[in-house]
Coordinates of C-alpha atoms in Angstrom, one line a residue:
Chain A
M1 CA 73.6 263.0 45.5
S2 CA 71.7 263.2 42.3
A3 CA 67.9 263.8 42.2
N4 CA 67.3 260.3 41.1
A5 CA 69.4 258.8 43.8
N6 CA 67.6 261.0 46.3
A7 CA 64.2 259.8 45.1
A8 CA 65.4 256.2 45.3
A9 CA 66.5 256.8 48.9
V10 CA 63.1 258.2 49.8
V11 CA 61.4 255.1 48.3
A12 CA 63.8 252.8 50.2
A13 CA 63.1 254.6 53.5
Q14 CA 59.3 253.9 53.2
P15 CA 58.1 250.7 54.9
K16 CA 57.6 248.0 52.3
K17 CA 54.0 247.6 51.4
R18 CA 53.0 244.0 52.1
E19 CA 51.3 242.5 49.0
G20 CA 49.3 239.4 48.7
C21 CA 46.7 240.0 51.3
K22 CA 44.1 239.5 48.6
G23 CA 41.0 239.3 50.6
C24 CA 40.9 242.8 52.1
S25 CA 40.3 244.6 48.8
A26 CA 37.5 242.6 47.5
S27 CA 33.9 243.8 48.1
V28 CA 30.7 242.6 46.6
H29 CA 29.0 246.0 47.4
A30 CA 29.4 248.2 44.3
D31 CA 28.8 251.9 44.6
E32 CA 26.9 254.0 42.1
E33 CA 30.0 255.7 40.8
Q34 CA 31.5 252.4 39.9
L35 CA 28.4 251.3 38.0
Q36 CA 28.1 254.6 36.2
R37 CA 31.7 254.3 35.1
I38 CA 30.9 250.9 33.5
L39 CA 27.6 252.1 32.0
A40 CA 29.3 255.2 30.5
K41 CA 31.7 252.8 28.6
L42 CA 28.7 250.9 27.3
A43 CA 27.1 254.1 26.1
L44 CA 29.9 254.4 23.6
H45 CA 28.7 251.3 21.9
P46 CA 24.9 251.9 21.3
G47 CA 24.8 249.2 18.6
D48 CA 25.5 246.5 21.2
C49 CA 22.7 247.7 23.5
V50 CA 19.0 247.1 23.7
P51 CA 16.5 250.0 23.3
D52 CA 15.7 251.9 26.5
A53 CA 12.2 250.4 26.8
Q54 CA 13.5 246.9 26.7
Y55 CA 16.3 247.7 29.1
A56 CA 13.7 249.1 31.6
A57 CA 11.6 246.0 31.2
R58 CA 14.5 243.7 31.8
L59 CA 15.5 245.6 34.9
A60 CA 12.0 245.6 36.2
L61 CA 12.0 241.8 36.1
C62 CA 15.5 241.7 37.7
S63 CA 14.4 243.9 40.6
E64 CA 11.7 241.4 41.5
C65 CA 13.9 238.3 41.1
P66 CA 15.0 236.5 44.2
S67 CA 18.3 235.8 42.5
L68 CA 19.3 239.5 42.7
Q69 CA 22.0 239.9 45.3
Y70 CA 23.2 243.1 47.1
G71 CA 20.8 245.1 44.9
T72 CA 23.2 244.9 42.0
T73 CA 24.3 241.4 41.1
C74 CA 22.8 238.3 39.5
S75 CA 23.6 235.2 41.5
H76 CA 23.6 232.9 38.4
C77 CA 26.3 234.7 36.4
G78 CA 27.9 237.2 38.8
C79 CA 27.1 240.1 36.5
F80 CA 25.9 243.5 37.5
V81 CA 22.3 243.3 36.2
R82 CA 22.4 247.0 35.0
V83 CA 25.3 246.1 32.8
R84 CA 24.1 242.7 31.5
A85 CA 20.5 244.0 30.9
K86 CA 21.9 246.6 28.5
L87 CA 23.6 244.1 26.3
A88 CA 21.6 242.9 23.3
A89 CA 23.7 239.7 23.0
K90 CA 23.0 238.6 26.6
S91 CA 20.1 236.8 28.0
C92 CA 18.8 236.2 31.5
P93 CA 20.8 233.3 33.0
H94 CA 18.0 232.0 35.2
P95 CA 18.2 228.1 35.3
K96 CA 14.6 227.8 34.2
G97 CA 15.4 229.9 31.1
S98 CA 15.6 233.6 30.3
R99 CA 12.9 235.7 31.9
W100 CA 13.8 238.8 29.9
P101 CA 11.8 240.2 26.9
Chain B
M1 CA 69.4 226.2 19.7
A2 CA 66.9 223.5 18.8
N3 CA 64.5 221.8 21.2
V4 CA 66.1 218.5 22.0
T5 CA 64.9 216.0 24.7
V6 CA 66.6 212.8 25.9
I7 CA 64.4 210.6 27.9
N8 CA 66.1 207.8 29.8
T9 CA 63.2 205.4 30.1
D10 CA 65.2 203.1 32.4
R11 CA 65.9 205.8 35.0
I12 CA 63.1 206.8 37.3
T13 CA 63.4 210.1 39.2
G14 CA 60.4 209.6 41.4
T15 CA 56.6 209.2 41.4
I16 CA 54.3 212.0 40.2
N17 CA 51.8 212.0 43.1
R18 CA 48.3 212.3 41.6
N19 CA 47.7 215.0 44.3
I20 CA 49.9 217.4 42.3
Y21 CA 46.7 217.6 40.2
G22 CA 44.6 218.7 43.2
H23 CA 42.1 221.6 43.3
F24 CA 41.0 224.3 45.7
S25 CA 37.4 225.3 46.4
E26 CA 36.9 228.3 48.7
H27 CA 33.6 229.9 49.8
L28 CA 34.2 232.8 47.4
G29 CA 32.2 234.3 44.6
R30 CA 30.3 231.5 42.7
C31 CA 32.8 228.7 43.5
I32 CA 30.8 226.8 46.1
Y33 CA 27.3 228.3 45.7
E34 CA 26.1 228.1 42.1
G35 CA 29.4 226.5 40.9
I36 CA 29.2 223.3 43.0
W37 CA 26.3 223.5 45.3
V38 CA 22.8 224.5 44.0
G39 CA 20.7 222.7 46.6
E40 CA 18.4 219.7 46.3
D41 CA 15.4 221.9 45.2
S42 CA 17.3 223.6 42.3
D43 CA 16.0 223.6 38.7
I44 CA 19.6 222.6 37.8
P45 CA 19.9 218.8 37.7
N46 CA 21.8 217.7 40.9
T47 CA 22.8 214.9 43.1
K48 CA 22.0 215.7 46.7
G49 CA 22.4 219.4 46.0
I50 CA 25.6 219.1 43.9
R51 CA 25.1 220.0 40.2
N52 CA 25.5 217.0 38.0
D53 CA 27.3 218.7 35.1
V54 CA 30.1 219.9 37.3
L55 CA 30.2 216.6 39.1
G56 CA 30.6 214.8 35.8
A57 CA 33.3 217.1 34.5
L58 CA 35.4 216.8 37.6
R59 CA 34.9 213.0 37.7
K60 CA 36.1 212.7 34.1
M61 CA 39.4 214.5 34.9
N62 CA 39.8 212.3 38.0
L63 CA 40.2 215.2 40.4
P64 CA 42.3 213.5 43.1
V65 CA 42.1 215.8 46.1
L66 CA 40.0 218.9 47.0
R67 CA 40.9 221.6 49.5
W68 CA 38.1 223.3 51.4
P69 CA 36.7 225.7 52.9
G70 CA 39.5 228.2 52.3
G71 CA 41.7 230.2 51.9
C72 CA 41.1 233.3 53.9
F73 CA 37.6 231.9 54.5
A74 CA 39.1 229.0 56.5
D75 CA 40.4 231.3 59.2
E76 CA 37.0 232.8 59.9
Y77 CA 35.0 229.6 59.4
H78 CA 33.3 228.0 62.4
W79 CA 32.4 224.6 61.3
K80 CA 29.5 224.2 63.8
D81 CA 27.6 226.8 61.8
G82 CA 27.5 224.4 58.9
I83 CA 26.0 221.3 60.4
G84 CA 22.4 220.2 61.3
P85 CA 19.2 221.1 59.4
R86 CA 20.0 223.6 56.7
E87 CA 17.0 225.8 57.4
T88 CA 18.3 226.5 60.9
R89 CA 21.9 227.1 60.0
K90 CA 23.3 230.5 60.9
R91 CA 23.3 233.1 58.1
M92 CA 26.4 235.3 58.4
I93 CA 28.5 237.7 56.6
N94 CA 31.7 236.5 54.9
T95 CA 33.8 239.5 55.8
H96 CA 36.9 238.2 54.1
W97 CA 35.2 238.2 50.8
G98 CA 33.5 241.5 50.6
G99 CA 30.5 241.0 52.7
V100 CA 29.0 238.0 50.9
V101 CA 26.0 236.5 52.7
E102 CA 26.9 232.9 53.8
N103 CA 24.0 230.7 54.6
N104 CA 26.1 227.8 55.6
H105 CA 24.2 225.3 53.5
F106 CA 27.4 223.8 52.2
G107 CA 29.1 222.5 55.3
T108 CA 31.1 219.5 56.5
H109 CA 28.5 216.8 55.5
E110 CA 28.0 218.4 52.0
F111 CA 31.8 218.7 51.4
L112 CA 32.6 215.2 52.5
Q113 CA 29.7 213.9 50.4
L114 CA 31.1 215.8 47.4
C115 CA 34.4 214.1 47.9
E116 CA 32.7 210.7 48.1
L117 CA 30.8 211.4 44.9
L118 CA 34.0 212.5 43.2
G119 CA 36.1 209.7 44.6
C120 CA 38.7 212.2 45.8
E121 CA 40.5 212.7 49.0
P122 CA 39.4 215.6 51.3
Y123 CA 41.8 218.2 52.4
I124 CA 40.2 220.3 55.1
N125 CA 41.7 223.6 56.3
G126 CA 41.1 224.3 60.0
N127 CA 40.8 227.7 61.6
V128 CA 43.8 229.0 63.6
G129 CA 43.2 232.8 62.9
S130 CA 39.9 233.2 64.7
G131 CA 39.2 229.7 66.0
T132 CA 40.1 227.7 69.1
V133 CA 42.0 224.6 69.8
Q134 CA 38.8 223.0 71.2
E135 CA 36.9 223.9 68.0
M136 CA 39.6 222.3 65.8
Q137 CA 39.8 219.2 68.1
E138 CA 36.1 218.7 68.0
W139 CA 35.9 219.1 64.2
V140 CA 38.3 216.2 63.7
E141 CA 36.5 214.2 66.3
Y142 CA 33.1 215.0 64.6
M143 CA 34.4 213.8 61.3
T144 CA 36.5 210.8 62.2
F145 CA 35.7 209.3 65.6
D146 CA 34.4 205.8 65.4
G147 CA 32.5 205.1 68.6
E148 CA 30.7 206.8 71.5
S149 CA 31.7 210.4 71.9
P150 CA 29.8 213.8 72.1
M151 CA 30.9 214.8 68.5
A152 CA 30.4 211.3 67.0
N153 CA 26.9 211.2 68.5
E154 CA 26.1 214.6 67.1
R155 CA 27.4 213.5 63.6
A156 CA 25.1 210.4 63.8
A157 CA 22.2 212.7 64.9
N158 CA 22.8 214.7 61.8
G159 CA 22.5 211.6 59.6
R160 CA 26.0 210.2 59.3
E161 CA 26.6 207.2 61.5
E162 CA 29.9 206.0 60.0
P163 CA 32.9 208.2 60.4
W164 CA 34.5 209.7 57.3
K165 CA 38.1 209.2 56.3
V166 CA 39.9 212.5 56.4
S167 CA 43.3 212.4 54.8
Y168 CA 44.6 215.9 54.9
F169 CA 44.2 218.6 57.5
G170 CA 45.7 222.1 57.3
V171 CA 46.3 223.9 60.5
G172 CA 45.6 227.5 59.5
N173 CA 45.9 229.4 56.2
E174 CA 48.0 232.4 55.3
N175 CA 48.7 233.1 58.9
W176 CA 51.2 235.7 57.9
G177 CA 48.3 237.7 56.4
C178 CA 44.5 237.2 56.5
G179 CA 45.0 234.3 58.9
G180 CA 46.1 236.4 61.8
N181 CA 49.0 238.6 60.6
M182 CA 51.4 236.5 62.7
R183 CA 55.1 236.5 62.9
P184 CA 56.6 233.1 61.9
E185 CA 57.9 232.4 65.4
Y186 CA 54.4 233.0 66.9
Y187 CA 52.7 230.9 64.3
A188 CA 55.2 228.1 64.7
D189 CA 54.3 227.9 68.4
L190 CA 50.6 228.1 67.7
Y191 CA 51.0 225.4 65.0
R192 CA 52.7 223.1 67.5
R193 CA 49.9 223.6 70.0
F194 CA 46.9 223.3 67.6
Q195 CA 48.2 220.2 65.8
T196 CA 48.6 218.4 69.1
Y197 CA 44.8 218.1 69.2
V198 CA 44.4 217.1 65.6
R199 CA 44.0 213.5 66.8
N200 CA 44.1 210.2 65.0
Y201 CA 40.9 208.3 65.8
G202 CA 40.5 204.6 65.0
D203 CA 42.5 203.8 61.9
N204 CA 42.2 207.3 60.4
R205 CA 45.6 208.8 60.0
I206 CA 45.7 212.5 59.5
Y207 CA 48.5 214.1 57.5
R208 CA 49.2 217.4 59.2
I209 CA 49.8 220.5 57.1
A210 CA 51.4 223.7 58.4
C211 CA 50.9 227.1 56.9
G212 CA 53.9 227.9 54.8
A213 CA 55.2 231.0 53.0
S214 CA 53.8 233.4 50.5
D215 CA 56.0 233.3 47.4
F216 CA 59.5 234.8 48.3
D217 CA 59.2 234.8 52.1
Y218 CA 62.1 232.4 52.7
N219 CA 62.4 233.4 56.4
W220 CA 58.9 232.0 57.1
T221 CA 60.0 228.6 55.8
E222 CA 63.3 228.8 57.7
V223 CA 61.5 229.5 61.0
L224 CA 58.8 226.9 60.5
M225 CA 61.3 224.2 59.7
R226 CA 63.6 225.2 62.5
D227 CA 60.9 225.3 65.2
A228 CA 58.1 222.9 64.1
A229 CA 59.4 220.5 61.4
R230 CA 59.0 217.4 63.6
Y231 CA 55.3 218.1 64.0
M232 CA 54.3 218.4 60.4
D233 CA 53.9 216.2 57.3
G234 CA 53.5 219.1 54.9
L235 CA 54.4 222.8 54.6
T236 CA 52.5 225.0 52.1
L237 CA 53.5 227.5 49.5
H238 CA 51.2 230.1 47.8
Y239 CA 52.2 231.8 44.6
Y240 CA 49.9 233.4 42.0
T241 CA 50.8 234.4 38.5
I242 CA 49.9 238.1 38.0
T243 CA 50.8 239.7 34.7
H244 CA 51.3 243.2 36.1
N245 CA 50.7 243.9 39.8
W246 CA 48.1 243.4 42.5
Q247 CA 46.5 246.8 41.8
H248 CA 46.4 246.3 38.0
K249 CA 46.6 242.7 37.2
G250 CA 45.6 242.8 33.5
S251 CA 42.7 241.5 31.4
A252 CA 42.2 237.7 31.2
T253 CA 41.3 237.9 27.5
E254 CA 42.6 241.2 26.0
F255 CA 46.4 241.2 26.1
E256 CA 49.4 242.0 23.9
A257 CA 52.1 239.5 23.0
S258 CA 54.3 241.2 25.6
E259 CA 51.7 240.4 28.3
W260 CA 51.4 236.9 27.1
F261 CA 55.2 236.5 27.5
E262 CA 55.3 238.3 30.9
T263 CA 52.6 236.0 32.3
L264 CA 54.4 232.9 31.2
R265 CA 57.7 234.3 32.5
K266 CA 56.2 234.9 35.9
S267 CA 54.6 231.5 36.0
L268 CA 58.0 229.9 35.5
V269 CA 59.2 231.6 38.7
M270 CA 57.5 228.7 40.4
D271 CA 60.6 226.7 39.7
E272 CA 62.8 229.1 41.5
L273 CA 60.4 229.3 44.5
I274 CA 60.2 225.5 44.9
T275 CA 64.0 225.2 44.5
K276 CA 64.8 227.8 47.2
H277 CA 62.1 226.7 49.7
S278 CA 63.1 223.1 49.2
T279 CA 66.7 223.9 49.8
I280 CA 65.8 225.4 53.2
M281 CA 63.6 222.3 53.9
D282 CA 66.6 220.1 53.0
K283 CA 68.6 221.6 55.7
Y284 CA 66.2 220.4 58.4
D285 CA 64.7 217.5 56.6
P286 CA 67.3 215.9 54.3
Q287 CA 65.3 212.7 54.1
K288 CA 62.4 214.7 52.5
R289 CA 59.9 213.3 54.9
I290 CA 58.0 216.6 54.8
N291 CA 56.3 217.6 51.6
L292 CA 56.1 221.1 50.1
I293 CA 52.4 221.5 49.2
V294 CA 51.6 224.3 46.7
D295 CA 48.0 224.6 47.9
E296 CA 47.3 227.9 46.1
W297 CA 48.6 228.6 42.6
G298 CA 47.4 229.8 39.2
T299 CA 46.7 233.0 37.3
W300 CA 45.0 236.0 38.8
H301 CA 43.6 238.5 36.3
D302 CA 41.2 241.4 36.5
V303 CA 37.6 240.2 36.8
E304 CA 35.5 239.9 33.7
P305 CA 34.1 243.3 32.8
G306 CA 30.6 243.9 34.1
T307 CA 30.8 241.2 36.8
N308 CA 30.9 241.9 40.6
P309 CA 34.6 242.4 41.5
G310 CA 34.1 240.7 44.8
F311 CA 33.4 237.4 43.0
L312 CA 36.8 237.2 41.3
Y313 CA 35.3 235.8 38.2
Q314 CA 37.8 235.6 35.3
Q315 CA 37.9 234.0 31.9
N316 CA 40.5 231.4 30.9
T317 CA 42.4 231.4 27.6
M318 CA 45.2 229.4 25.9
R319 CA 47.5 231.6 28.0
D320 CA 46.1 230.0 31.2
A321 CA 46.4 226.6 29.6
L322 CA 50.1 227.2 29.0
V323 CA 50.6 228.4 32.5
A324 CA 48.9 225.3 33.8
A325 CA 51.0 222.9 31.6
A326 CA 54.4 224.6 32.3
T327 CA 53.6 224.7 36.1
L328 CA 52.6 221.1 36.2
H329 CA 55.9 220.2 34.5
I330 CA 57.7 222.1 37.2
F331 CA 55.8 220.1 39.9
H332 CA 56.8 216.9 38.1
N333 CA 60.4 218.0 38.2
H334 CA 60.2 218.5 41.9
C335 CA 58.1 215.4 42.7
D336 CA 60.6 214.3 45.3
R337 CA 59.5 217.3 47.5
V338 CA 56.2 218.5 46.0
R339 CA 53.5 215.9 46.5
M340 CA 50.4 218.0 46.4
A341 CA 49.3 221.2 44.7
N342 CA 45.9 222.8 44.5
I343 CA 45.0 225.1 41.7
A344 CA 42.9 228.1 42.6
Q345 CA 40.0 227.6 42.1
T346 CA 37.9 224.8 40.9
V347 CA 34.8 226.6 39.5
N348 CA 34.1 230.3 38.6
V349 CA 37.0 231.9 40.5
L350 CA 40.5 232.7 39.2
Q351 CA 42.0 229.9 37.1
S352 CA 39.1 227.6 37.1
V353 CA 38.7 224.4 35.2
V354 CA 34.9 224.8 34.9
L355 CA 32.7 227.9 34.4
T356 CA 29.0 228.0 35.0
E357 CA 26.2 230.5 34.2
G358 CA 22.8 229.4 35.4
A359 CA 22.2 225.9 34.2
K360 CA 24.9 226.1 31.5
M361 CA 28.5 225.0 32.0
T362 CA 31.7 225.1 30.0
L363 CA 35.1 223.5 30.4
T364 CA 38.1 225.9 30.2
P365 CA 41.4 225.4 28.3
T366 CA 42.9 224.7 31.8
Y367 CA 40.5 221.9 32.2
H368 CA 41.7 220.3 29.0
V369 CA 45.3 220.4 30.2
F370 CA 44.4 218.7 33.5
D371 CA 42.3 216.1 31.6
M372 CA 45.1 215.4 29.0
F373 CA 47.8 215.3 31.7
Q374 CA 45.9 212.8 34.0
V375 CA 48.1 210.1 32.4
H376 CA 50.8 211.3 34.7
H377 CA 48.8 210.6 37.9
D378 CA 50.9 208.3 40.1
A379 CA 53.1 207.6 37.2
E380 CA 56.9 207.1 37.4
A381 CA 58.7 210.3 36.3
L382 CA 61.3 209.4 33.8
D383 CA 64.8 211.1 33.8
T384 CA 64.4 213.7 31.1
R385 CA 67.1 216.1 29.8
H386 CA 65.5 218.9 27.8
E387 CA 67.3 221.6 25.9
S388 CA 65.1 224.4 24.8
A389 CA 65.4 227.1 22.3
D390 CA 65.1 230.6 23.7
Y391 CA 61.8 232.5 23.5
T392 CA 62.7 236.2 23.6
V393 CA 60.4 239.2 23.8
G394 CA 61.6 242.7 24.6
G395 CA 65.1 241.6 25.5
A396 CA 64.0 239.0 28.0
S397 CA 64.2 235.3 27.4
I398 CA 62.6 232.1 28.7
P399 CA 62.7 228.6 27.4
Q400 CA 60.4 228.2 24.4
T401 CA 59.4 224.6 25.3
S402 CA 58.9 222.4 28.3
V403 CA 58.8 218.7 28.3
S404 CA 57.9 216.0 30.9
A405 CA 57.8 212.2 30.6
S406 CA 56.4 209.4 32.7
R407 CA 55.5 205.7 32.7
G408 CA 52.2 204.7 34.0
K409 CA 51.4 201.5 36.0
D410 CA 50.4 199.9 32.7
G411 CA 53.8 200.5 31.3
Q412 CA 52.6 203.2 28.9
I413 CA 55.0 206.1 28.4
H414 CA 53.6 209.6 27.9
V415 CA 55.4 212.7 27.0
S416 CA 53.8 216.0 27.6
M417 CA 55.1 219.1 25.9
C418 CA 54.3 222.8 25.6
N419 CA 55.3 225.5 23.2
L420 CA 55.2 228.8 25.0
S421 CA 56.0 231.0 22.0
H422 CA 53.1 233.2 20.9
D423 CA 54.1 233.1 17.2
E424 CA 56.7 230.5 16.4
P425 CA 56.1 226.7 16.0
A426 CA 58.4 224.4 17.9
S427 CA 60.0 221.3 16.6
I428 CA 61.0 219.0 19.4
K429 CA 63.4 216.1 18.8
L430 CA 62.8 213.3 21.3
E431 CA 65.3 210.6 21.9
L432 CA 64.1 207.7 24.0
R433 CA 66.9 205.6 25.5
G434 CA 66.7 202.4 27.5
L435 CA 63.6 200.9 25.8
S436 CA 63.4 197.1 25.9
A437 CA 64.5 195.0 22.9
N438 CA 60.9 193.8 22.6
Q439 CA 59.6 197.4 22.4
L440 CA 62.2 198.2 19.7
R441 CA 61.5 195.1 17.8
Q442 CA 57.8 195.8 17.7
G443 CA 58.3 199.4 16.7
L444 CA 56.9 202.4 18.5
Q445 CA 53.2 203.2 18.1
L446 CA 52.9 206.9 18.4
S447 CA 49.7 208.9 18.9
G448 CA 48.8 212.1 20.7
T449 CA 46.5 214.9 21.7
L450 CA 46.9 218.5 20.9
L451 CA 45.4 221.6 22.6
Q452 CA 45.6 224.9 20.6
G453 CA 43.4 227.8 20.0
S454 CA 42.5 229.8 16.9
A455 CA 44.0 232.9 18.7
L456 CA 46.1 233.6 21.7
N457 CA 43.0 234.7 23.6
A458 CA 40.9 231.8 22.4
H459 CA 38.5 230.7 25.2
N460 CA 35.3 228.9 25.8
T461 CA 32.0 230.4 27.0
V462 CA 28.8 228.7 28.0
D463 CA 27.3 229.7 24.6
E464 CA 30.4 228.7 22.6
P465 CA 32.0 225.8 24.7
E466 CA 34.0 224.3 21.9
Q467 CA 36.3 227.1 20.9
V468 CA 39.2 225.4 22.5
A469 CA 39.1 221.6 22.6
P470 CA 41.7 218.9 22.3
S471 CA 42.3 217.4 18.8
E472 CA 44.6 214.7 17.5
L473 CA 48.3 215.4 17.4
T474 CA 49.3 214.6 13.8
A475 CA 52.7 216.3 13.4
I476 CA 54.7 213.3 14.6
E477 CA 57.5 211.7 12.6
Q478 CA 59.8 208.8 13.4
N479 CA 63.3 209.5 12.0
T480 CA 65.5 206.8 10.6
D481 CA 67.9 207.2 13.6
G482 CA 65.0 206.2 15.9
T483 CA 64.4 209.7 17.2
I484 CA 60.9 211.2 17.2
A485 CA 60.1 214.7 15.8
V486 CA 57.0 216.4 17.1
T487 CA 56.0 219.8 15.8
L488 CA 53.9 222.0 18.0
P489 CA 52.0 225.0 16.7
P490 CA 52.6 228.3 18.5
A491 CA 50.9 228.5 21.9
S492 CA 50.0 224.9 22.2
V493 CA 50.1 221.9 24.6
A494 CA 50.4 218.2 23.6
V495 CA 50.6 214.8 25.1
L496 CA 52.3 212.1 23.1
R497 CA 51.6 208.4 23.8
V498 CA 54.5 206.1 23.1
G499 CA 53.2 202.5 22.7

């Protein structure tokens, strides 16, 4: 038996993983590591981001907004506020109009 | 090979049930809350809590049937949590969808009111996974009993004296997975038991739908048909188009030509699935009394970067529009067995027709396909023989074009076409046979609508909602031999009106 055939036999002997149970993997609770990973990517594009002071001011308003869900997410757009607030091209999606500076 | 289509206008192959153009709205992400329901006190203009912009868009496309409340959510949904004064309704955790807080403000009354406002038929999915027979029986009684009964009285106390008409009722959802991890033999017996108590009250006649298979699970269909066929009107099928795999689905907007091709190739698998499941159904139901209902289908991409993964929010490009058009053609071709399908999901989740952000809304390329194709609703499917050129990428081939033709109740013939190729235009030669002498004498009036983008990943956002919008189809020629030549740009969808 060749090494490849042996490997194929090992794969075949494993129970087949059932796919399609889509609900189990979804979570609305993001961990810090996940957010840091996204923010690190944004940091590579400083030209697309607002200055730190403006970022902080935006987040301060988000933290007091009743539309903030799970400590991370804006209910009006589904975005992580720490990501959206970084982006210069984005505005606050509040139905009454943007609350951000 | 060229793209050549012969349409025998005097041969009808069936009726394209309008419910093939149905939709699915699950309590998931921003589909219901924010997408459809904002509440009466919202700053967003609304009618009894339902946002007006979404309502208007869905009305315009004549959404025919709407499935609710799930999906996986259905098999954990206890309907009594969603009736009565909203301020006292139970707040709970939607464990199937990542721990979302569910305040139950959108319940039975709100959903059936939405259907009334849309003028569509409700398709309600009952809970077998974690619910009881009594709970299901009482839900049907609550909605449809006309007279004196505990549930009808409670409905009246909650502000609705008249019973609703409930057309379609699903007994469980994905019971092979999130709906209880059942074996088909076990579910078949449970289905028989539960559906017994899904009663017809007054003149309301409920169409009973059994949970069917996930994509290639033909044994599930075999067992359900063998053990429970006489108790069902419909059997479901779920199939999602995923470019790569469940762990790495691929971006909705950033893709290579090879990924464009692979997505479309996988969407065309729907034809094989319907053919094979239908063949099994034919064995037990040769008269085709039972319908195959594709009540979850569409593309499933990675969520939009920077959005909460639990919300399953994805963008929607011309690639999705092509998936929609080609899949709807497959449903047309199987309209003798497939009489309802529900794309997942209506707003803000997976392959949606509408996307919202705060008070803003945009229509997706998929919306425009559903809107353009509404001429096929309840139309007679015409016998169509289509030969397509090959569309080949990386050694694999699929048909470059797809065509479907129908005649509406007003006698109008429509031919919908799509060109799946990412870089080649398609010239399609149409030969219409069997037209009346009168039509031929008067000559054919030809006009049409075209949907194409400026790029393969062209899409609409709430700030740029017109990047992909229908335009007039101008590349139409009548040849001297009576045939019609239509030229489609790469990656486009068109509907030709033959008057």
